PDB file of C-alpha atoms in Angstrom:
ATOM      1  CA  MET A   1     107.240  88.743  73.708  1.00 49.00           C
ATOM      2  CA  ALA A   2     106.846  85.021  73.219  1.00 50.00           C
ATOM      3  CA  LYS A   3     103.189  84.027  72.969  1.00 53.00           C
ATOM      4  CA  ALA A   4     102.173  81.589  75.928  1.00 49.00           C
ATOM      5  CA  LYS A   5     101.076  77.785  74.259  1.00 54.00           C
ATOM      6  CA  LYS A   6      97.428  77.039  75.078  1.00 51.00           C
ATOM      7  CA  GLY A   7      97.563  74.378  78.290  1.00 49.00           C
ATOM      8  CA  ASP A   8     100.510  76.555  79.565  1.00 51.00           C
ATOM      9  CA  ASP A   9      98.094  78.719  82.083  1.00 44.00           C
ATOM     10  CA  ALA A  10      96.980  75.169  83.349  1.00 40.00           C
ATOM     11  CA  LYS A  11     100.224  73.528  83.909  1.00 43.00           C
ATOM     12  CA  ASP A  12     101.462  76.582  86.101  1.00 44.00           C
ATOM     13  CA  ALA A  13      98.424  76.410  87.975  1.00 39.00           C
ATOM     14  CA  ALA A  14      99.033  72.872  88.692  1.00 39.00           C
ATOM     15  CA  LYS A  15     102.996  73.332  89.473  1.00 46.00           C
ATOM     16  CA  ASN A  16     101.393  76.084  91.929  1.00 44.00           C
ATOM     17  CA  THR A  17      98.740  74.002  93.578  1.00 40.00           C
ATOM     18  CA  ALA A  18     101.350  70.742  93.908  1.00 49.00           C
ATOM     19  CA  ALA A  19     103.597  73.444  95.691  1.00 60.00           C
ATOM     20  CA  LYS A  20     100.840  74.731  98.195  1.00 79.00           C
ATOM     21  CA  ASP A  21      99.518  71.138  98.633  1.00 89.00           C
ATOM     22  CA  PRO A  22     102.020  69.228  99.956  1.00 92.00           C
ATOM     23  CA  ALA A  23     100.121  65.822  99.819  1.00 92.00           C
ATOM     24  CA  ARG A  24      99.246  66.293  96.427  1.00 93.00           C
ATOM     25  CA  LYS A  25     102.618  66.681  95.116  1.00 93.00           C
ATOM     26  CA  LEU A  26     103.893  63.318  97.439  1.00 94.00           C
ATOM     27  CA  ARG A  27     101.139  61.366  95.735  1.00 93.00           C
ATOM     28  CA  LYS A  28     102.447  62.401  92.422  1.00 92.00           C
ATOM     29  CA  MET A  29     106.268  61.681  93.547  1.00 93.00           C
ATOM     30  CA  ILE A  30     105.370  58.191  94.496  1.00 94.00           C
ATOM     31  CA  LYS A  31     102.897  57.290  91.682  1.00 91.00           C
ATOM     32  CA  GLY A  32     103.753  54.556  89.661  1.00 87.00           C
ATOM     33  CA  ALA A  33     106.538  53.286  91.955  1.00 90.00           C
ATOM     34  CA  ARG A  34     106.210  49.509  91.748  1.00 88.00           C
ATOM     35  CA  VAL A  35     107.824  48.584  94.705  1.00 90.00           C
ATOM     36  CA  VAL A  36     108.534  50.377  98.052  1.00 96.00           C
ATOM     37  CA  THR A  37     111.259  49.453 100.781  1.00 98.00           C
ATOM     38  CA  LEU A  38     109.988  49.318 104.428  1.00 98.00           C
ATOM     39  CA  THR A  39     112.903  49.576 106.910  1.00 98.00           C
ATOM     40  CA  THR A  40     112.191  48.863 110.655  1.00 98.00           C
ATOM     41  CA  ALA A  41     114.642  48.876 113.706  1.00 97.00           C
ATOM     42  CA  ALA A  42     114.323  45.280 114.867  1.00 96.00           C
ATOM     43  CA  ALA A  43     114.335  45.001 119.094  1.00 94.00           C
ATOM     44  CA  ASP A  44     118.045  44.662 119.004  1.00 95.00           C
ATOM     45  CA  GLY A  45     118.579  47.697 117.072  1.00 95.00           C
ATOM     46  CA  ARG A  46     119.644  46.355 113.465  1.00 97.00           C
ATOM     47  CA  LEU A  47     117.685  47.791 110.698  1.00 98.00           C
ATOM     48  CA  ARG A  48     115.742  45.441 108.644  1.00 98.00           C
ATOM     49  CA  SER A  49     114.604  46.348 104.840  1.00 98.00           C
ATOM     50  CA  ARG A  50     111.947  44.436 102.886  1.00 97.00           C
ATOM     51  CA  PRO A  51     110.119  45.375  99.729  1.00 96.00           C
ATOM     52  CA  MET A  52     106.335  46.238 100.247  1.00 96.00           C
ATOM     53  CA  LEU A  53     104.080  46.640  97.197  1.00 94.00           C
ATOM     54  CA  PRO A  54     102.861  50.351  97.053  1.00 92.00           C
ATOM     55  CA  GLY A  55     100.157  51.679  99.135  1.00 88.00           C
ATOM     56  CA  SER A  56      97.711  54.523  99.123  1.00 92.00           C
ATOM     57  CA  LEU A  57      98.141  58.262 101.020  1.00 94.00           C
ATOM     58  CA  ASP A  58      95.073  58.612 102.805  1.00 93.00           C
ATOM     59  CA  ALA A  59      94.802  61.833 105.209  1.00 90.00           C
ATOM     60  CA  GLY A  60      98.081  61.876 106.005  1.00 93.00           C
ATOM     61  CA  ALA A  61      99.144  58.069 106.355  1.00 97.00           C
ATOM     62  CA  LEU A  62     100.461  55.696 103.936  1.00 97.00           C
ATOM     63  CA  TRP A  63      98.965  52.456 104.077  1.00 97.00           C
ATOM     64  CA  PHE A  64      99.864  49.006 103.071  1.00 97.00           C
ATOM     65  CA  LEU A  65      99.252  45.382 103.388  1.00 97.00           C
ATOM     66  CA  THR A  66     100.855  43.141 105.888  1.00 97.00           C
ATOM     67  CA  ARG A  67     100.520  39.663 107.739  1.00 96.00           C
ATOM     68  CA  VAL A  68     100.345  39.051 111.715  1.00 97.00           C
ATOM     69  CA  PRO A  69     102.379  37.683 113.025  1.00 96.00           C
ATOM     70  CA  SER A  70     105.391  38.807 111.446  1.00 96.00           C
ATOM     71  CA  ALA A  71     108.840  39.778 111.998  1.00 96.00           C
ATOM     72  CA  LYS A  72     107.825  43.164 110.366  1.00 97.00           C
ATOM     73  CA  THR A  73     104.773  43.534 112.956  1.00 97.00           C
ATOM     74  CA  ALA A  74     107.027  42.779 115.891  1.00 97.00           C
ATOM     75  CA  ASP A  75     109.627  45.315 114.587  1.00 98.00           C
ATOM     76  CA  VAL A  76     106.587  47.928 114.557  1.00 98.00           C
ATOM     77  CA  SER A  77     105.345  46.842 117.879  1.00 96.00           C
ATOM     78  CA  ASP A  78     108.827  47.598 119.552  1.00 95.00           C
ATOM     79  CA  ASN A  79     109.720  50.535 117.458  1.00 97.00           C
ATOM     80  CA  GLN A  80     107.039  52.386 115.430  1.00 97.00           C
ATOM     81  CA  LYS A  81     109.369  54.774 113.587  1.00 98.00           C
ATOM     82  CA  VAL A  82     110.022  53.415 110.010  1.00 98.00           C
ATOM     83  CA  ASN A  83     111.323  54.513 106.773  1.00 98.00           C
ATOM     84  CA  LEU A  84     109.631  54.058 103.291  1.00 98.00           C
ATOM     85  CA  ALA A  85     111.869  54.358  99.998  1.00 98.00           C
ATOM     86  CA  TYR A  86     110.033  54.973  96.575  1.00 96.00           C
ATOM     87  CA  SER A  87     112.211  55.046  93.426  1.00 91.00           C
ATOM     88  CA  SER A  88     111.738  55.087  90.218  1.00 85.00           C
ATOM     89  CA  ARG A  89     115.127  54.887  88.194  1.00 82.00           C
ATOM     90  CA  LYS A  90     112.795  55.461  84.657  1.00 82.00           C
ATOM     91  CA  SER A  91     111.658  58.808  85.601  1.00 79.00           C
ATOM     92  CA  ASP A  92     114.687  59.809  88.360  1.00 84.00           C
ATOM     93  CA  ARG A  93     112.318  59.762  91.123  1.00 90.00           C
ATOM     94  CA  TYR A  94     113.667  59.112  94.638  1.00 95.00           C
ATOM     95  CA  VAL A  95     111.615  59.832  97.457  1.00 97.00           C
ATOM     96  CA  SER A  96     112.571  58.979 101.527  1.00 98.00           C
ATOM     97  CA  ILE A  97     109.594  59.098 103.933  1.00 98.00           C
ATOM     98  CA  SER A  98     110.218  58.576 107.943  1.00 97.00           C
ATOM     99  CA  GLY A  99     107.198  58.257 109.958  1.00 97.00           C
ATOM    100  CA  ALA A 100     105.229  56.411 112.678  1.00 98.00           C
ATOM    101  CA  ALA A 101     103.968  52.902 112.073  1.00 98.00           C
ATOM    102  CA  ASN A 102     101.205  50.554 113.560  1.00 97.00           C
ATOM    103  CA  ILE A 103      99.165  48.071 112.837  1.00 98.00           C
ATOM    104  CA  VAL A 104      95.413  48.157 111.842  1.00 98.00           C
ATOM    105  CA  ARG A 105      92.995  45.175 112.225  1.00 97.00           C
ATOM    106  CA  ASP A 106      90.376  46.090 110.262  1.00 96.00           C
ATOM    107  CA  PRO A 107      88.899  43.578 107.729  1.00 96.00           C
ATOM    108  CA  ALA A 108      87.168  46.710 105.617  1.00 96.00           C
ATOM    109  CA  ARG A 109      90.400  48.611 105.138  1.00 96.00           C
ATOM    110  CA  VAL A 110      92.127  45.486 104.267  1.00 97.00           C
ATOM    111  CA  LYS A 111      89.971  44.648 101.685  1.00 96.00           C
ATOM    112  CA  ALA A 112      89.919  48.278 100.345  1.00 96.00           C
ATOM    113  CA  LEU A 113      93.554  47.950 100.133  1.00 96.00           C
ATOM    114  CA  TRP A 114      93.450  44.811  98.238  1.00 96.00           C
ATOM    115  CA  ASP A 115      94.234  44.230  94.564  1.00 93.00           C
ATOM    116  CA  ARG A 116      94.976  41.457  92.329  1.00 93.00           C
ATOM    117  CA  ASP A 117      98.804  42.069  92.829  1.00 93.00           C
ATOM    118  CA  HIS A 118      98.520  41.395  96.219  1.00 95.00           C
ATOM    119  CA  LYS A 119      97.736  37.530  95.636  1.00 94.00           C
ATOM    120  CA  ALA A 120     101.191  36.640  94.797  1.00 93.00           C
ATOM    121  CA  TRP A 121     102.326  37.773  98.286  1.00 91.00           C
ATOM    122  CA  PHE A 122      99.037  36.897 100.420  1.00 95.00           C
ATOM    123  CA  SER A 123      97.788  33.468  98.858  1.00 93.00           C
ATOM    124  CA  GLY A 124      95.034  33.433 101.284  1.00 94.00           C
ATOM    125  CA  GLY A 125      93.315  36.309  99.809  1.00 95.00           C
ATOM    126  CA  LYS A 126      91.911  39.360 101.022  1.00 95.00           C
ATOM    127  CA  ASN A 127      89.526  37.411 103.361  1.00 95.00           C
ATOM    128  CA  ASP A 128      92.638  36.202 105.056  1.00 95.00           C
ATOM    129  CA  PRO A 129      92.304  36.408 108.942  1.00 95.00           C
ATOM    130  CA  GLU A 130      96.077  37.052 109.188  1.00 96.00           C
ATOM    131  CA  LEU A 131      95.824  40.155 107.018  1.00 97.00           C
ATOM    132  CA  ALA A 132      96.279  43.481 108.772  1.00 98.00           C
ATOM    133  CA  ALA A 133      96.623  47.071 107.445  1.00 98.00           C
ATOM    134  CA  LEU A 134     100.198  48.653 108.328  1.00 98.00           C
ATOM    135  CA  ARG A 135      99.466  52.336 108.555  1.00 98.00           C
ATOM    136  CA  VAL A 136     102.628  54.905 108.204  1.00 98.00           C
ATOM    137  CA  ASN A 137     101.826  58.357 109.557  1.00 97.00           C
ATOM    138  CA  VAL A 138     103.919  60.696 107.266  1.00 97.00           C
ATOM    139  CA  GLU A 139     106.105  62.897 109.275  1.00 96.00           C
ATOM    140  CA  HIS A 140     109.450  63.923 107.150  1.00 96.00           C
ATOM    141  CA  VAL A 141     109.553  63.696 103.333  1.00 97.00           C
ATOM    142  CA  GLU A 142     112.486  64.235 101.112  1.00 97.00           C
ATOM    143  CA  PHE A 143     113.511  63.673  97.517  1.00 96.00           C
ATOM    144  CA  TRP A 144     116.043  63.575  94.996  1.00 93.00           C
ATOM    145  CA  ASP A 145     116.500  66.928  93.146  1.00 91.00           C
ATOM    146  CA  ALA A 146     118.621  66.146  89.937  1.00 89.00           C
ATOM    147  CA  LYS A 147     119.075  69.649  89.293  1.00 90.00           C
ATOM    148  CA  SER A 148     121.176  70.441  92.880  1.00 92.00           C
ATOM    149  CA  GLY A 149     122.444  66.555  92.906  1.00 92.00           C
ATOM    150  CA  ARG A 150     120.815  66.445  96.669  1.00 95.00           C
ATOM    151  CA  MET A 151     118.095  65.502  98.769  1.00 96.00           C
ATOM    152  CA  VAL A 152     115.505  67.982  99.130  1.00 95.00           C
ATOM    153  CA  PRO A 153     113.108  68.217 101.949  1.00 95.00           C
ATOM    154  CA  LEU A 154     109.268  68.302 101.045  1.00 94.00           C
ATOM    155  CA  ALA A 155     107.415  70.432 104.020  1.00 89.00           C
ATOM    156  CA  GLY A 156     104.012  69.094 105.262  1.00 83.00           C
ATOM    157  CA  PRO A 157     101.566  68.790 106.177  1.00 82.00           C
ATOM    158  CA  PHE A 158     100.776  65.757 104.179  1.00 83.00           C
ATOM    159  CA  GLU A 159      97.063  65.291 105.212  1.00 73.00           C
ATOM    160  CA  GLY A 160      95.297  66.654 102.108  1.00 52.00           C
ATOM    161  CA  PRO A 161      91.698  65.813 101.514  1.00 47.00           C
ATOM    162  CA  ALA A 162      90.721  62.564 103.512  1.00 43.00           C
ATOM    163  CA  LYS A 163      89.160  59.650 101.390  1.00 43.00           C
ATOM    164  CA  ALA A 164      87.931  57.719 104.187  1.00 39.00           C
ATOM    165  CA  ALA A 165      88.022  58.159 108.232  1.00 37.00           C
ATOM    166  CA  ALA A 166      91.190  56.138 109.280  1.00 38.00           C
ATOM    167  CA  PRO A 167      89.769  53.483 111.554  1.00 39.00           C
ATOM    168  CA  ALA A 168      91.356  52.970 115.319  1.00 39.00           C
ATOM    169  CA  ALA A 169      94.469  51.731 115.667  1.00 39.00           C
ATOM    170  CA  ALA A 170      95.312  48.188 117.178  1.00 40.00           C
ATOM    171  CA  LYS A 171      98.630  46.756 118.102  1.00 38.00           C
ATOM    172  CA  ALA A 172     100.004  43.705 116.409  1.00 37.00           C
ATOM    173  CA  PRO A 173     100.605  40.618 118.845  1.00 37.00           C
ATOM    174  CA  ALA A 174     104.239  39.340 118.996  1.00 34.00           C
ATOM    175  CA  PRO A 175     105.350  36.848 116.174  1.00 34.00           C
ATOM    176  CA  ALA A 176     104.574  33.422 117.085  1.00 32.00           C
ATOM    177  CA  SER A 177     108.322  32.269 116.634  1.00 28.00           C
ATOM    178  CA  PRO A 178     111.329  34.127 116.333  1.00 28.00           C
ATOM    179  CA  GLY A 179     111.378  33.128 112.695  1.00 30.00           C
ATOM    180  CA  ALA A 180     108.136  34.434 111.692  1.00 32.00           C
ATOM    181  CA  LEU A 181     108.230  35.732 108.323  1.00 41.00           C
ATOM    182  CA  GLY A 182     108.414  39.475 107.900  1.00 53.00           C
TER     183      GLY A 182
END
């Protein structure tokens, strides 16, 4: 009989915990992604995708920074259903997350989400009054399983332990012009 290596029990326990804790598994699968693709539906039904800096998973929601007004926030106001695509070719990870999005106008949340990488996208800094948080409540997750060669669902719930109470949601105003960035 093969003798178990030191640390194998800890690895097995971590795998079992991840299987029992979908929020933890989801965090692990999206960790290290450098860019996330957010897809929204425009008022005319067109699907629109754009890159986003990765956000954080908190109490069953993924959080990002966005500018209001923008085409993205107009899309979310019209149709809250969105998709997030995370990928890491290096680690052969591909994750698709469907959910309902809303805009949260909370300066404290914006500051909590801010990191230096955001400066390239939001030159006004974390105190820019046009910055808002984009909350995506996770409803369905699928990930690429290389062994089976197909997308596999990850069963929820995705709440996990909350890091902080989520602020009340507020709807974003419509963009100032049809050509608003987003």
